[in-house]
Coordinates of C-alpha atoms and ligand atoms in Angstrom, one line a residue:
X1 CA 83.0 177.6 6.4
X2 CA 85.9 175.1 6.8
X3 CA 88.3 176.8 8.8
X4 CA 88.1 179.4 11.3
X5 CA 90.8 181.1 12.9
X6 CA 90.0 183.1 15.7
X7 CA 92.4 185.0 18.6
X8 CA 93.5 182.3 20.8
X9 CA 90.7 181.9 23.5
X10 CA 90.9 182.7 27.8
X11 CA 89.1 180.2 29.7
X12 CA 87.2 182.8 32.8
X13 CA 86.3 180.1 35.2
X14 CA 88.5 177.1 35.8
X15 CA 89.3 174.7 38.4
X16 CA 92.9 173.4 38.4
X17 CA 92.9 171.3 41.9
X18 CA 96.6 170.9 42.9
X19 CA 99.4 168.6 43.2
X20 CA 99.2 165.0 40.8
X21 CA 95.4 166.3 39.6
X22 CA 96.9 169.7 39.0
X23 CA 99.8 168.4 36.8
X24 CA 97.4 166.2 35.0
X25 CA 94.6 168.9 34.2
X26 CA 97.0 171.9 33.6
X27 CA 98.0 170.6 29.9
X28 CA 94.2 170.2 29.1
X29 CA 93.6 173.8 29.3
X30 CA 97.1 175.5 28.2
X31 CA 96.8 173.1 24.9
X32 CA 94.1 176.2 23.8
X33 CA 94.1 178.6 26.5
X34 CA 96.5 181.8 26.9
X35 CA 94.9 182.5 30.5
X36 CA 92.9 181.6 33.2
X37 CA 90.8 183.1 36.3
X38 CA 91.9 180.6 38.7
X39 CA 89.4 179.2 41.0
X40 CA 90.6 179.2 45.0
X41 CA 88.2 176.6 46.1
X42 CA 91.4 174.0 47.5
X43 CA 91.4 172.7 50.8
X44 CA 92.1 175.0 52.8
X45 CA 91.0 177.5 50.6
X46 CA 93.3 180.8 49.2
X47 CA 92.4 183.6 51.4
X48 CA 95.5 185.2 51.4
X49 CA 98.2 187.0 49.1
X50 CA 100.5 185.0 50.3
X51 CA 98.7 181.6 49.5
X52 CA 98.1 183.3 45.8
X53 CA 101.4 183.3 45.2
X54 CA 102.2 180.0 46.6
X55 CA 99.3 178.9 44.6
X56 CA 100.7 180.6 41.3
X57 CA 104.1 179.2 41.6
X58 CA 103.0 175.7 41.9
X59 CA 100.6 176.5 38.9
X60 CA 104.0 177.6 36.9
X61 CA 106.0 174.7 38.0
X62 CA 103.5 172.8 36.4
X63 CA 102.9 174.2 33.0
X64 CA 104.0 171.8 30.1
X65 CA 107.5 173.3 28.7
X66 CA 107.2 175.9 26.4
X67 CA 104.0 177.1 27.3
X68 CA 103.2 180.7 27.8
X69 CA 100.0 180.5 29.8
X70 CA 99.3 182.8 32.4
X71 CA 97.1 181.8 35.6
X72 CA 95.0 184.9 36.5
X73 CA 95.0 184.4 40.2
X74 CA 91.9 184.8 42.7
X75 CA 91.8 185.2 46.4
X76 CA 88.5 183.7 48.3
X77 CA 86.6 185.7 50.0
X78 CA 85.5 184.8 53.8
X79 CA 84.4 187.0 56.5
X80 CA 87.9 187.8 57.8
X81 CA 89.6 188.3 54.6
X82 CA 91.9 191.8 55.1
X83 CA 91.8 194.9 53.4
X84 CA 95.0 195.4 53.6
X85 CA 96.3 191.8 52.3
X86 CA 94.1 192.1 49.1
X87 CA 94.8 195.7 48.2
X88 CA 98.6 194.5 48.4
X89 CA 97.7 191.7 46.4
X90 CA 95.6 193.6 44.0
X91 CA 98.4 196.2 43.2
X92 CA 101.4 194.3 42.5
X93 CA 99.1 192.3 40.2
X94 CA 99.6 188.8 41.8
X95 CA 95.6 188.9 41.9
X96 CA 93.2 190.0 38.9
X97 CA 89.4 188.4 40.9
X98 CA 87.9 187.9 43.8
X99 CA 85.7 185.0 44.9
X100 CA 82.9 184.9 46.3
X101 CA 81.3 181.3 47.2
X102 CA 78.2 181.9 49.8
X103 CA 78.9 179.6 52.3
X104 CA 78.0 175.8 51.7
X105 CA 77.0 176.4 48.4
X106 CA 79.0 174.2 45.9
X107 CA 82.8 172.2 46.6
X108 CA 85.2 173.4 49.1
X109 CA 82.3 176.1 49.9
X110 CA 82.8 175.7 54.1
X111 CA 84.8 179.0 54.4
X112 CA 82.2 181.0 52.3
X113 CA 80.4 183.9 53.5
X114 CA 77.5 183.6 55.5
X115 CA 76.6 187.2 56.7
X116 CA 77.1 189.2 53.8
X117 CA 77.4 193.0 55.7
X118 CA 80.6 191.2 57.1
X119 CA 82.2 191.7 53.9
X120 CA 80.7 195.1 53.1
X121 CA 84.0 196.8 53.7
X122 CA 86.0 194.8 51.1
X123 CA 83.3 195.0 48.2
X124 CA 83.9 198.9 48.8
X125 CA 87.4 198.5 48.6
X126 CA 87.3 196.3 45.4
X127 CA 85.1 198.7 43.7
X128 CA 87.5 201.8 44.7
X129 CA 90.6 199.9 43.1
X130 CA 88.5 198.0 40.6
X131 CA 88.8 194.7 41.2
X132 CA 86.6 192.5 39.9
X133 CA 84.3 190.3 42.0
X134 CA 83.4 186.8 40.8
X135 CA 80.4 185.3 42.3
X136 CA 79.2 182.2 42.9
X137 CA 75.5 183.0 42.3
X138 CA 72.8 180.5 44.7
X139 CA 71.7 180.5 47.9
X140 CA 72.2 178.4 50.3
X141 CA 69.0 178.5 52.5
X142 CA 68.0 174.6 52.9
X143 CA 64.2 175.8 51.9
X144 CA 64.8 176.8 49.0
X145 CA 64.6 174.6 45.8
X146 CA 68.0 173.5 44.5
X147 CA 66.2 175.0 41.0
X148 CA 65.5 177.7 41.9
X149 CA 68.8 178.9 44.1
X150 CA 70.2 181.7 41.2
X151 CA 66.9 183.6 40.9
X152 CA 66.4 184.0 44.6
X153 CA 70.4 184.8 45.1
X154 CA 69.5 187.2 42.1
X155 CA 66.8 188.9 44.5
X156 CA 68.1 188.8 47.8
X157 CA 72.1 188.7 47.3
X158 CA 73.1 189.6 44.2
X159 CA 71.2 192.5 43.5
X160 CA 71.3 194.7 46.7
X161 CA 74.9 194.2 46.4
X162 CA 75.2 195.8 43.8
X163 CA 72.5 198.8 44.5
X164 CA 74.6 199.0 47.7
X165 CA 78.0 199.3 46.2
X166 CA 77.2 200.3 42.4
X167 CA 80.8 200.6 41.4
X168 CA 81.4 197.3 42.1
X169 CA 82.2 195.2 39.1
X170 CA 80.3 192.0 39.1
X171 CA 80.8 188.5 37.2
X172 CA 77.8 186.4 37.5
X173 CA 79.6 183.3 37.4
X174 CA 78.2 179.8 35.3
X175 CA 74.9 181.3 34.8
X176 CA 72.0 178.5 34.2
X177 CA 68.8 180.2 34.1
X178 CA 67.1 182.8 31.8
X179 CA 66.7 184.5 34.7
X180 CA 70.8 185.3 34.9
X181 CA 70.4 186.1 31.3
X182 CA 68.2 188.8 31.4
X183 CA 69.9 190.5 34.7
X184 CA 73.3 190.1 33.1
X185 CA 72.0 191.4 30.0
X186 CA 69.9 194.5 31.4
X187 CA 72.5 195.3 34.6
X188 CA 74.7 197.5 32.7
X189 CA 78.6 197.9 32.4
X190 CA 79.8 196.8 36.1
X191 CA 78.4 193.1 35.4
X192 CA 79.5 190.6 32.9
X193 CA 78.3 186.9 33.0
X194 CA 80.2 183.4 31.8
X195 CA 78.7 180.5 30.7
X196 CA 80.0 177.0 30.5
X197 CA 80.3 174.6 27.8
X198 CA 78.4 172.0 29.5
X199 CA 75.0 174.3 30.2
X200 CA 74.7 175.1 26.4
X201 CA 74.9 171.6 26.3
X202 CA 72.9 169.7 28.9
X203 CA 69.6 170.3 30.3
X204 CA 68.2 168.7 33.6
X205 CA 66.6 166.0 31.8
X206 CA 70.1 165.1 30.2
X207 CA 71.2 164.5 33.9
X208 CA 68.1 162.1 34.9
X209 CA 66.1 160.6 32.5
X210 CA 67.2 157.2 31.5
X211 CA 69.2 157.0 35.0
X212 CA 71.2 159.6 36.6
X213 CA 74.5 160.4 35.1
X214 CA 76.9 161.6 37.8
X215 CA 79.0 162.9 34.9
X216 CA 76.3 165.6 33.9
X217 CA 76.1 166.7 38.0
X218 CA 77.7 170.4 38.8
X219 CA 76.6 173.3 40.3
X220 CA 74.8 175.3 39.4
X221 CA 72.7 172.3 38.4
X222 CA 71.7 172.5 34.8
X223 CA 68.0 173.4 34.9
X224 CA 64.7 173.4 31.9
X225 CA 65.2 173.4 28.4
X226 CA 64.3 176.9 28.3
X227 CA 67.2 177.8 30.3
X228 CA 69.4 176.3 28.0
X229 CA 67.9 177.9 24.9
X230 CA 68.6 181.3 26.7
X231 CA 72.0 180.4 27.5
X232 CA 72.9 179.6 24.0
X233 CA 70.8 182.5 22.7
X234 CA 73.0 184.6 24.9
X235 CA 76.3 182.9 24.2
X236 CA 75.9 183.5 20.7
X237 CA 74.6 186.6 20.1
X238 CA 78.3 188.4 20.3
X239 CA 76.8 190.7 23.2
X240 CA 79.8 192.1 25.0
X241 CA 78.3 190.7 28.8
X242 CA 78.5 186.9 27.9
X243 CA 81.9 185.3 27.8
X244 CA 83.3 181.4 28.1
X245 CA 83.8 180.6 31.8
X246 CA 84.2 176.6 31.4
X247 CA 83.9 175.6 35.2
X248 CA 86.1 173.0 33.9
X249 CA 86.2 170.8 37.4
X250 CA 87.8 167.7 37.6
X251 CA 86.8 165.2 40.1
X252 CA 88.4 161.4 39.9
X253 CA 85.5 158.6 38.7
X254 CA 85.4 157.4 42.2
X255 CA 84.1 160.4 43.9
X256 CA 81.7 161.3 40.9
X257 CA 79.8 157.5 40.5
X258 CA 79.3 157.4 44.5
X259 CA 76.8 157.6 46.1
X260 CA 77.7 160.9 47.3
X261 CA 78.8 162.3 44.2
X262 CA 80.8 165.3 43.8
X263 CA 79.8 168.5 41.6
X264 CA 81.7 169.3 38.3
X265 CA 82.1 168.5 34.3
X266 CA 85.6 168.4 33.5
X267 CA 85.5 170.2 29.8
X268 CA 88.6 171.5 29.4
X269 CA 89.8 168.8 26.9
X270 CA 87.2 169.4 24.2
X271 CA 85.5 172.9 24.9
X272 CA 86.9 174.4 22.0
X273 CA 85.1 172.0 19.8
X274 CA 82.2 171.4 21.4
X275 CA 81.7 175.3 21.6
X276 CA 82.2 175.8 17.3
X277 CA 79.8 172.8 16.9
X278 CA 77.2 174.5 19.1
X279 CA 78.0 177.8 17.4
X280 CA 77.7 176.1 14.1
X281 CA 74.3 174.8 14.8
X282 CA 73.2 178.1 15.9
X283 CA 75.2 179.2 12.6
X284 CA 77.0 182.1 14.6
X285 CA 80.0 180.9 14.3
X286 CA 81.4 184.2 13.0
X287 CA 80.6 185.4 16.7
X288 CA 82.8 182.2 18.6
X289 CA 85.8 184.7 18.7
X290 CA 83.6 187.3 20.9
X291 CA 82.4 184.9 23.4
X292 CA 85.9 182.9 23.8
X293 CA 88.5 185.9 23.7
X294 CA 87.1 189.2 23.5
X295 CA 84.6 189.5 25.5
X296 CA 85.8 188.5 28.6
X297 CA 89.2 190.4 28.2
X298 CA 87.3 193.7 27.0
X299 CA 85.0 193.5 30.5
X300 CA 88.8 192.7 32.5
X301 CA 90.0 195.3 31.1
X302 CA 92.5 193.4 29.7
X303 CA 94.4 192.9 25.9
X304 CA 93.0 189.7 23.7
X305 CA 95.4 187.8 23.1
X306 CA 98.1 188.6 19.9
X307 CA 98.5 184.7 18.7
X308 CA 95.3 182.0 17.1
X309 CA 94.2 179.2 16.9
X310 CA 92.4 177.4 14.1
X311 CA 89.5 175.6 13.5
X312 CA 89.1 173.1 11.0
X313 CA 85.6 171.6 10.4
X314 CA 86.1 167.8 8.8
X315 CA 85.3 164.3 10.1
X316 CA 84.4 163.5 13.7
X317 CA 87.2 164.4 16.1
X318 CA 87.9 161.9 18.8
X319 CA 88.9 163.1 22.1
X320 CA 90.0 160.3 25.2
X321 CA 86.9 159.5 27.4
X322 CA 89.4 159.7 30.4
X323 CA 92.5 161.2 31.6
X324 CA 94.7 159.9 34.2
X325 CA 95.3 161.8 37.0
X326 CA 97.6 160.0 39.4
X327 CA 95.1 160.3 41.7
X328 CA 92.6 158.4 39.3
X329 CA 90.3 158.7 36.1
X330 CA 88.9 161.9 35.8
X331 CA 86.0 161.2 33.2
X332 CA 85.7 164.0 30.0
X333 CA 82.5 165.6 29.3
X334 CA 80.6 163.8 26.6
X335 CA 78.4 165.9 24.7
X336 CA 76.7 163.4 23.0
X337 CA 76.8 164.6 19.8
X338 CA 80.0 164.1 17.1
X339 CA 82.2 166.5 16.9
X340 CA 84.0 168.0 13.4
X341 CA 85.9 171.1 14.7
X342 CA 89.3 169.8 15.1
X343 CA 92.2 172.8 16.8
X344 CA 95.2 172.9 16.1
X345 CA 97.9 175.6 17.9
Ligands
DOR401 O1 80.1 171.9 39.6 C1 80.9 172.5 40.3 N1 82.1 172.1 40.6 N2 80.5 173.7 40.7 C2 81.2 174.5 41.6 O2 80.8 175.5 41.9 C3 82.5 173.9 42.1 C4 83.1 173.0 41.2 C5 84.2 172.2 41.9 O3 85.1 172.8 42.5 O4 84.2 171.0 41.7
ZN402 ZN1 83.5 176.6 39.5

């Protein structure tokens, strides 16, 4: 196969930042992407309706001309987050997800939620008007290993959640382990779960052997081998639970090769063709169309999108190592392998 053309692809887990980052990352994404679950992790975070549609306006303003992109806006969830504001938001449409980051847990996680019956009353509301709940899926609890942070939040969060409110529809968020695998797989209708580019990629090893590579470093961490295998197992068997969520997360050089360094890949330059290389290898490419732009809208309950894009396979495509923000470099994932999947529009 030489060229693929496929229903143009929604990206259901990104990070856009805001102001000069915002501006410079935007383009990135609507070059291939008709929509986007909007991730509310800015400082200060968007809690309310009203910060969702400041939020969404300066997304707009931002958009390169012509484009048709639409930001699928999210509210974050905290303790205090009102009934009332969200059903509001929820039924004019300005909000299609909510977010839930337990707190401390990744970026801009502070606000999170710590005590989890505190928000008991909202996940009943959300499941009553269906709206989706996207979850940031590790604990927190400093005891337990950063490794092994999805399968407990699997056992002690996740899933009494959702005994306790079964209508509630779930999206396990940048799953990394076979353990997210088989609970998205076997949980029925209400859950659906994303994977990223950069976890079908990367493995933990890619992150430390050989010196550590701040540019492999997110959260969820990337864990064994065998998690990885799972993840592309899952990504390309066409199943209707598993669909692209790029956690595309840009951070500037600086705050990535520090000492300290901040969590993210920023993907959303090249996903399209790292993703038909990896489902080329896996020779599945005839299922890249489920897992970028069906799947995800089916589980939304929303229309894939009318227009395409195409893929055509030829010699290595080159894509910048950096983009400029404004604010600095922000440093594109490298996969490490050449890619031949060029997309055009
Ligand atoms: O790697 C990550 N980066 N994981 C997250 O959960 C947050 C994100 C960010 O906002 O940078
Ligand atoms: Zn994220």
């Amino acid at each position: 196969m030489t060229t693929l053309t496929i229903r143009r692809p929604d990206d259901w887990h990104l990070h856009l930042r805001d102001g000069a980052m915002l501006k410079a990352v935007l383009p990135e994404t609507t070059r291939h992407f008709a929509r986007a679950i909007i991730m509310p992790n800015l400082v200060p975070p968007v809690v309310t309706a009203a910060d969702a549609a400041a939020y969404r306006d300066r997304i707009l303003s931002a958009k390169p001309d012509g484009s048709k992109f639409k930001p699928l806006m999210t509210l974050y969830l905290t303790e205090d987050t009102e009934v009332s504001d969200l059903r509001a938001a929820a039924e004019i449409g300005l909000i299609t997800a909510v977010k839930l980051y337990p707190a401390g847990a990744t970026t801009n996680s502070a606000s999170g939620v710590r005590d989890f019956s505190k928000v008991k009353r909202v996940l009943e509301n959300m499941a009553q008007i269906g709206l989706p709940l996207c979850v940031h899926g590790e604990v927190t609890d400093t005891e337990i290993d950063i490794f092994d942070r999805e399968a407990v939040f699997i056992d002690r969060v996740l899933d009494p959640i959702r005994r306790d409110i079964p209508g509630l529809k779930v999206i396990m968020e940048h799953i990394t382990t076979k353990d997210g695998v088989d609970y998205v797989r076997t949980g029925g209708d209400n859950i659906g779960g994303t994977i990223t580019t950069h976890h079908l990629v990367i493995n933990r090893n890619h992150i430390l052997v050989g010196g550590i590579k701040p540019h492999y470093y997110c959260l969820p961490v990337a864990k064994r081998e065998e998690h990885r295998l799972a993840l592309r197992a899952a990504a390309t068997s066409g199943e209707a639970s598993f669909f692209l969520g790029t956690d595309s997360a840009p951070h500037i050089d600086p705050l990535k090769e520090n000492a300290c360094g901040c969590a993210g890949c920023f993907t959303a330059t090249n996903t399209m063709s790292v993703l038909a290389e990896i489902f080329e290898q896996e020779d599945a490419l005839d299922r890249l169309e489920a897992f970028t732009s069906l799947n995800g809208p089916a589980f939304y309950g929303l229309e894939p999108n009318d227009d395409t894009i195409t893929l055509t396979r030829g010699a290595p495509v080159t894509y910048p190592d950096k983009i400029e923000s404004g604010d600095g470099p922000v440093t594109v994932f490298d996969p490490g392998f050449p890619l031949h999947w060029q997309v055009s529009a």
